[in-house]
Coordinates of C-alpha atoms and ligand atoms in Angstrom, one line a residue:
M1 CA 91.0 111.1 107.0
S2 CA 94.4 112.7 106.9
S3 CA 94.8 112.5 110.6
S4 CA 94.9 108.7 110.5
P5 CA 98.4 107.4 111.2
K6 CA 98.3 105.2 108.2
L7 CA 96.1 105.7 105.2
K8 CA 93.4 103.1 105.3
T9 CA 91.6 101.1 102.6
V10 CA 88.3 102.6 101.8
P11 CA 86.0 100.4 99.7
V12 CA 83.8 102.7 97.6
R13 CA 81.2 102.6 95.0
P14 CA 82.0 104.9 92.1
S15 CA 79.0 107.1 93.2
E16 CA 80.6 107.6 96.6
I17 CA 84.0 108.8 95.4
T18 CA 84.8 112.1 97.1
P19 CA 84.5 114.9 94.6
E20 CA 87.9 116.4 93.8
H21 CA 87.1 119.8 95.3
I22 CA 86.9 118.3 98.8
Y23 CA 90.6 117.3 98.5
L24 CA 91.7 120.7 97.5
N25 CA 92.1 122.7 100.6
R26 CA 95.5 123.3 102.1
R27 CA 97.2 123.0 98.8
H28 CA 95.2 125.8 97.2
F29 CA 95.8 127.9 100.3
L30 CA 99.5 127.4 99.9
K31 CA 99.3 128.2 96.2
S32 CA 97.4 131.4 96.9
M33 CA 100.0 132.4 99.4
G34 CA 102.7 132.0 96.7
I35 CA 104.8 129.6 98.8
L36 CA 104.9 126.6 96.5
G37 CA 108.3 125.1 96.0
V38 CA 110.2 126.1 92.9
G39 CA 111.9 122.7 93.1
A40 CA 109.2 121.3 90.9
L41 CA 110.7 123.1 88.0
L42 CA 114.0 121.3 88.5
A43 CA 113.0 118.1 87.0
A44 CA 115.4 115.2 87.7
A45 CA 115.8 112.0 85.8
C46 CA 115.7 108.7 87.8
G47 CA 119.4 109.0 87.7
I48 CA 119.8 112.4 89.3
S49 CA 118.4 113.4 92.7
E50 CA 116.8 116.7 93.3
D51 CA 119.5 117.2 96.0
Q52 CA 122.2 116.9 93.5
Q53 CA 120.6 119.5 91.3
T54 CA 120.4 122.0 94.1
A55 CA 123.6 120.8 95.9
S56 CA 125.9 123.4 94.3
A57 CA 123.6 126.2 95.4
T58 CA 123.3 124.8 98.8
K59 CA 127.0 124.2 99.3
A60 CA 127.9 127.6 97.9
G61 CA 125.6 129.8 99.8
S62 CA 123.3 128.3 102.4
P63 CA 124.6 128.3 105.9
A64 CA 121.7 126.0 106.8
G65 CA 123.0 123.4 104.5
T66 CA 120.8 120.7 103.2
S67 CA 118.4 119.1 105.6
S68 CA 118.6 115.7 103.9
S69 CA 121.5 114.3 105.9
E70 CA 120.5 116.0 109.1
T71 CA 116.8 115.1 109.6
K72 CA 116.1 112.3 112.0
P73 CA 113.4 110.0 110.6
S74 CA 112.7 108.6 114.0
A75 CA 111.6 112.0 115.3
T76 CA 108.6 111.9 113.0
T77 CA 105.8 109.4 113.0
A78 CA 103.4 108.6 110.1
S79 CA 100.6 110.5 111.8
E80 CA 102.6 113.7 111.6
L81 CA 103.0 113.3 107.8
S82 CA 99.9 115.4 107.0
D83 CA 98.8 113.3 104.1
T84 CA 96.6 115.8 102.3
P85 CA 96.4 114.5 98.8
N86 CA 98.2 116.4 96.1
T87 CA 96.0 118.2 93.6
Y88 CA 94.8 116.6 90.4
E89 CA 96.9 119.3 88.7
E90 CA 100.1 118.3 90.5
I91 CA 99.6 114.6 90.1
T92 CA 98.9 114.9 86.3
N93 CA 101.6 117.4 85.4
Y94 CA 104.7 116.2 87.1
N95 CA 105.3 112.7 85.9
N96 CA 108.0 110.1 85.3
F97 CA 107.1 108.1 82.2
Y98 CA 110.2 107.6 80.1
E99 CA 108.3 106.0 77.3
F100 CA 107.2 109.6 76.4
T101 CA 110.1 111.8 77.7
T102 CA 112.5 112.1 80.6
N103 CA 111.1 115.6 81.2
K104 CA 108.6 115.4 84.0
D105 CA 106.8 118.6 82.9
R106 CA 106.3 117.4 79.3
V107 CA 104.9 113.9 79.8
A108 CA 101.3 115.1 80.0
G109 CA 101.4 116.9 76.7
L110 CA 103.2 114.1 74.9
A111 CA 100.9 111.4 76.3
Q112 CA 97.7 113.4 75.4
D113 CA 96.8 111.3 72.4
F114 CA 97.9 107.9 73.7
E115 CA 95.4 105.3 72.7
S116 CA 94.6 103.0 75.6
T117 CA 91.5 101.3 74.2
P118 CA 91.1 98.5 73.4
W119 CA 93.6 97.2 75.9
Q120 CA 94.5 93.7 77.0
V121 CA 96.6 92.4 79.9
E122 CA 97.9 88.9 79.5
V123 CA 98.4 87.0 82.8
Y124 CA 100.4 83.8 82.3
G125 CA 103.4 81.7 83.3
L126 CA 103.3 79.4 86.4
V127 CA 99.5 79.4 86.8
N128 CA 96.7 76.9 86.4
N129 CA 94.5 79.2 84.6
P130 CA 96.3 81.7 82.3
K131 CA 94.0 84.4 81.0
T132 CA 93.9 87.5 78.9
F133 CA 91.8 90.2 80.4
G134 CA 90.3 93.1 78.5
I135 CA 90.3 96.4 80.4
E136 CA 86.5 96.0 80.6
D137 CA 87.1 92.8 82.6
L138 CA 89.6 94.4 84.9
L139 CA 87.1 97.2 85.7
K140 CA 84.8 94.5 87.0
F141 CA 87.1 93.8 89.9
Q142 CA 85.9 95.5 93.1
Q143 CA 87.3 99.0 92.7
E144 CA 88.4 100.8 95.9
E145 CA 89.9 104.2 96.6
R146 CA 93.4 104.0 98.2
I147 CA 95.1 107.2 99.3
Y148 CA 98.8 106.4 99.2
R149 CA 102.0 108.3 99.6
M150 CA 104.3 107.9 96.6
R151 CA 108.1 108.4 97.2
C152 CA 110.2 108.7 94.1
V153 CA 113.8 107.4 94.4
E154 CA 114.9 110.9 93.2
G155 CA 113.8 112.4 96.5
W156 CA 110.3 113.9 95.9
S157 CA 106.9 112.6 97.0
M158 CA 103.2 113.0 96.5
V159 CA 100.0 111.7 98.1
I160 CA 97.6 110.3 95.5
P161 CA 94.0 109.1 95.7
W162 CA 94.2 106.0 93.5
L163 CA 91.3 103.9 92.3
G164 CA 91.9 100.3 91.8
F165 CA 91.8 96.7 93.1
T166 CA 94.2 94.3 94.8
L167 CA 96.7 92.5 92.6
S168 CA 96.0 89.5 94.8
S169 CA 92.4 89.3 93.5
L170 CA 93.6 89.1 89.9
L171 CA 96.3 86.6 90.7
N172 CA 93.9 84.4 92.6
E173 CA 91.8 84.2 89.5
V174 CA 94.6 82.7 87.4
E175 CA 95.6 80.3 90.3
P176 CA 99.3 80.6 90.8
L177 CA 101.3 77.3 91.0
S178 CA 103.3 76.7 94.1
S179 CA 106.4 77.0 91.9
A180 CA 105.6 80.7 91.2
K181 CA 107.9 82.7 93.3
Y182 CA 107.9 86.1 91.6
V183 CA 105.7 88.2 89.4
S184 CA 107.1 90.0 86.3
F185 CA 105.3 93.0 84.7
E186 CA 105.8 94.6 81.3
T187 CA 104.6 97.9 79.8
L188 CA 103.3 98.3 76.3
L189 CA 106.0 98.4 73.6
D190 CA 104.8 100.8 70.9
P191 CA 107.4 103.4 69.7
E192 CA 104.9 104.9 67.3
Q193 CA 102.7 106.0 70.2
M194 CA 105.5 106.3 72.8
P195 CA 108.3 108.4 71.3
G196 CA 110.7 107.8 74.2
Q197 CA 110.9 104.2 73.1
K198 CA 112.8 105.3 70.0
S199 CA 115.7 106.1 72.3
P200 CA 118.1 103.2 72.5
V201 CA 119.3 104.4 75.9
Y202 CA 116.8 102.2 77.7
P203 CA 116.1 98.5 77.2
W204 CA 112.4 98.7 76.3
P205 CA 109.8 97.6 77.2
Y206 CA 109.9 98.8 80.8
Q207 CA 109.9 95.8 83.1
E208 CA 109.3 95.4 86.8
G209 CA 108.9 92.6 89.3
L210 CA 107.7 91.7 92.8
R211 CA 108.3 88.7 95.0
M212 CA 105.1 86.6 95.4
D213 CA 104.3 87.7 98.9
E214 CA 104.8 91.3 98.0
A215 CA 102.5 90.9 95.0
M216 CA 99.8 89.3 97.3
N217 CA 100.2 91.9 100.0
D218 CA 96.9 93.8 100.5
L219 CA 98.6 97.2 99.9
T220 CA 99.6 96.2 96.4
I221 CA 97.1 97.3 93.8
L222 CA 96.5 97.6 90.1
S223 CA 95.2 101.1 89.7
T224 CA 92.7 102.1 87.0
G225 CA 92.2 105.7 87.9
L226 CA 92.7 108.6 90.4
Y227 CA 90.5 111.2 92.0
G228 CA 87.6 109.0 90.9
K229 CA 88.3 109.4 87.2
A230 CA 89.8 107.0 84.7
M231 CA 93.6 106.8 84.7
P232 CA 95.1 109.8 82.9
N233 CA 97.5 108.7 80.1
Q234 CA 100.5 110.4 81.8
N235 CA 99.9 108.3 85.0
G236 CA 99.8 105.0 83.2
A237 CA 96.5 104.5 81.4
P238 CA 94.6 102.3 81.4
I239 CA 96.1 100.3 84.3
R240 CA 99.3 100.5 86.3
L241 CA 100.8 98.9 89.4
V242 CA 101.0 100.8 92.8
V243 CA 103.3 99.5 95.5
P244 CA 103.3 102.3 98.1
W245 CA 106.1 101.1 100.3
K246 CA 108.6 100.9 97.4
Y247 CA 110.3 103.7 95.4
G248 CA 108.0 104.9 92.6
F249 CA 109.9 103.2 89.8
K250 CA 108.5 99.8 91.0
S251 CA 105.0 101.1 90.2
I252 CA 105.0 100.2 86.5
K253 CA 102.6 102.0 84.1
S254 CA 100.4 100.9 81.2
I255 CA 100.8 97.2 81.8
V256 CA 100.2 94.6 79.1
K257 CA 101.9 91.5 80.6
I258 CA 101.9 89.9 84.0
E259 CA 104.0 86.7 84.1
L260 CA 104.4 84.4 87.1
V261 CA 107.9 83.0 87.3
D262 CA 110.2 81.0 89.6
E263 CA 113.3 83.3 89.5
E264 CA 113.8 87.0 90.3
P265 CA 112.9 88.8 87.1
E266 CA 114.9 91.3 85.3
T267 CA 113.8 94.9 85.8
L268 CA 114.6 97.9 83.7
W269 CA 116.3 100.0 86.3
S270 CA 118.4 97.3 87.9
S271 CA 119.5 96.1 84.4
I272 CA 120.9 99.6 83.8
A273 CA 122.4 100.2 87.2
S274 CA 122.1 97.3 89.6
N275 CA 124.3 99.1 92.2
E276 CA 121.9 102.1 92.3
Y277 CA 118.4 100.5 91.8
G278 CA 118.0 97.1 93.5
F279 CA 115.2 94.6 92.9
Y280 CA 113.6 95.4 96.3
A281 CA 113.6 99.2 96.2
N282 CA 111.9 99.5 99.6
V283 CA 111.8 103.1 100.7
N284 CA 114.5 103.2 103.4
P285 CA 115.8 106.5 104.9
E286 CA 118.8 104.6 106.2
V287 CA 120.1 103.2 103.0
A288 CA 121.5 106.0 100.8
H289 CA 121.4 105.9 97.1
P290 CA 125.1 105.7 96.0
R291 CA 124.9 109.3 94.9
W292 CA 122.5 110.9 97.4
S293 CA 120.9 110.5 100.8
Q294 CA 117.4 109.1 101.1
A295 CA 116.8 110.4 104.6
S296 CA 114.4 113.2 103.5
E297 CA 112.1 114.1 100.7
R298 CA 110.3 117.1 99.2
R299 CA 106.6 116.7 99.1
I300 CA 105.4 118.3 95.8
G301 CA 103.6 121.5 96.8
E302 CA 105.8 122.0 99.9
R303 CA 108.9 124.0 100.4
K304 CA 110.6 122.3 103.4
R305 CA 111.9 118.8 103.1
R306 CA 110.4 116.2 105.4
P307 CA 111.9 113.1 106.8
T308 CA 111.5 109.9 104.8
L309 CA 109.9 107.1 106.7
M310 CA 110.9 103.4 106.8
F311 CA 108.8 101.6 104.1
N312 CA 107.4 105.0 103.3
G313 CA 105.3 104.8 106.5
Y314 CA 103.8 101.4 105.8
A315 CA 106.1 99.3 108.1
E316 CA 103.3 97.9 110.1
E317 CA 101.8 96.3 107.0
V318 CA 105.0 95.2 105.3
A319 CA 108.0 95.0 107.6
H320 CA 107.3 91.3 108.4
M321 CA 108.1 90.3 104.8
Y322 CA 111.7 91.3 105.2
E323 CA 112.5 89.9 108.7
G324 CA 116.0 88.5 108.7
M325 CA 117.0 90.2 105.5
D326 CA 119.8 92.7 105.5
L327 CA 118.1 95.7 103.8
S328 CA 121.4 97.3 102.9
V329 CA 122.2 94.2 100.8
Y330 CA 118.7 93.6 99.5
F331 CA 118.1 97.3 98.7
Ligands
MTE1 N1 106.3 102.2 82.2 C1 106.8 103.1 83.1 N2 106.4 103.0 84.4 C2 106.9 103.9 85.3 C3 107.8 104.9 84.9 C4 108.3 104.9 83.6 O1 109.1 105.7 83.2 N3 107.7 104.0 82.7 N4 108.4 105.7 85.9 C5 108.3 105.3 87.3 C6 108.7 106.3 88.2 S1 110.4 106.6 88.3 C7 107.8 106.9 89.1 S2 108.3 108.0 90.3 C8 106.4 106.7 88.9 C9 105.7 108.0 88.7 O2 104.3 107.9 88.6 P1 103.4 109.1 88.3 O3 103.9 109.9 87.2 O4 102.0 108.6 88.1 O5 103.4 110.0 89.6 O6 106.0 105.8 87.8 C10 106.9 104.7 87.6 N5 106.4 103.9 86.6
MO2 MO1 110.7 107.7 90.3

């Protein structure tokens, strides 16, 4: 499975989902050898890269310098990525979910009592057949396992075995009008349950968006779980978006609204800093964030940085959507 150059779609029945222990091999070995990166302790907000946090140390002392600007993405192919999934422990204890806290290590604890049932997702806008789905309806869509790389804009990455279904299957049910050009997503707004939403620093609720063809791409899923279990609260219970070729912030959690619209929708991160977080946010090692390089990344559980791949290694599936676009302008 992990030797495949790109991670394939694997339709599964719940009974066939690989037990968690089968995934946990190399990672446990690394842990027992005591060579897990300490970088995981240096949590960064979406505004600060891991590089920056360690930059002073690197500049001051390390003759090797940082590998980030020196790695050559072209030298590594997707098949060399070694896509062993991260452990359940790692995936559920190192999270970005600002509705709870900006501290990645504390999301799990603060989200512990989050109430995600009952839950409804309203799908509306430029469609023939607007519909509000209960989570029980959404779980009736053909669920598949998708093992995807996830690359955060901050410079770290994971491999996550999601459970979910294609966004296109949901959109087809509401019958988009030809005037629908974009899809806009919104997270639940509930400051009583989500203490981070009491902070006025961010324009809640969290909003994200995709172009219509991106939304309909087969790689784009609504995820209802991981490792064969229901979605943990800290990862976006009960349902979140996963767009594996884009920086992690596009993969909006705990969705309550999906609206089809005719203009590029506002998104939380670009409304705060449009020069740093564009609408497209395609993983691109050649387009640096204004404050740090995106040429390499640190896979959680590993010590050495690895090169970041164009479209996070999914170019074959998605590059055609951006033909003729200057990706340094549409970043
Ligand atoms: N609603 C919401 N969705 C969100 C975020 C958030 O703060 N709020 N953080 C994003 C970022 S920056 C990343 S990297 C991923 C992290 O997903 P994970 O914690 O499941 O790994 O979720 C994204 N989705
Ligand atoms: Mo992120």
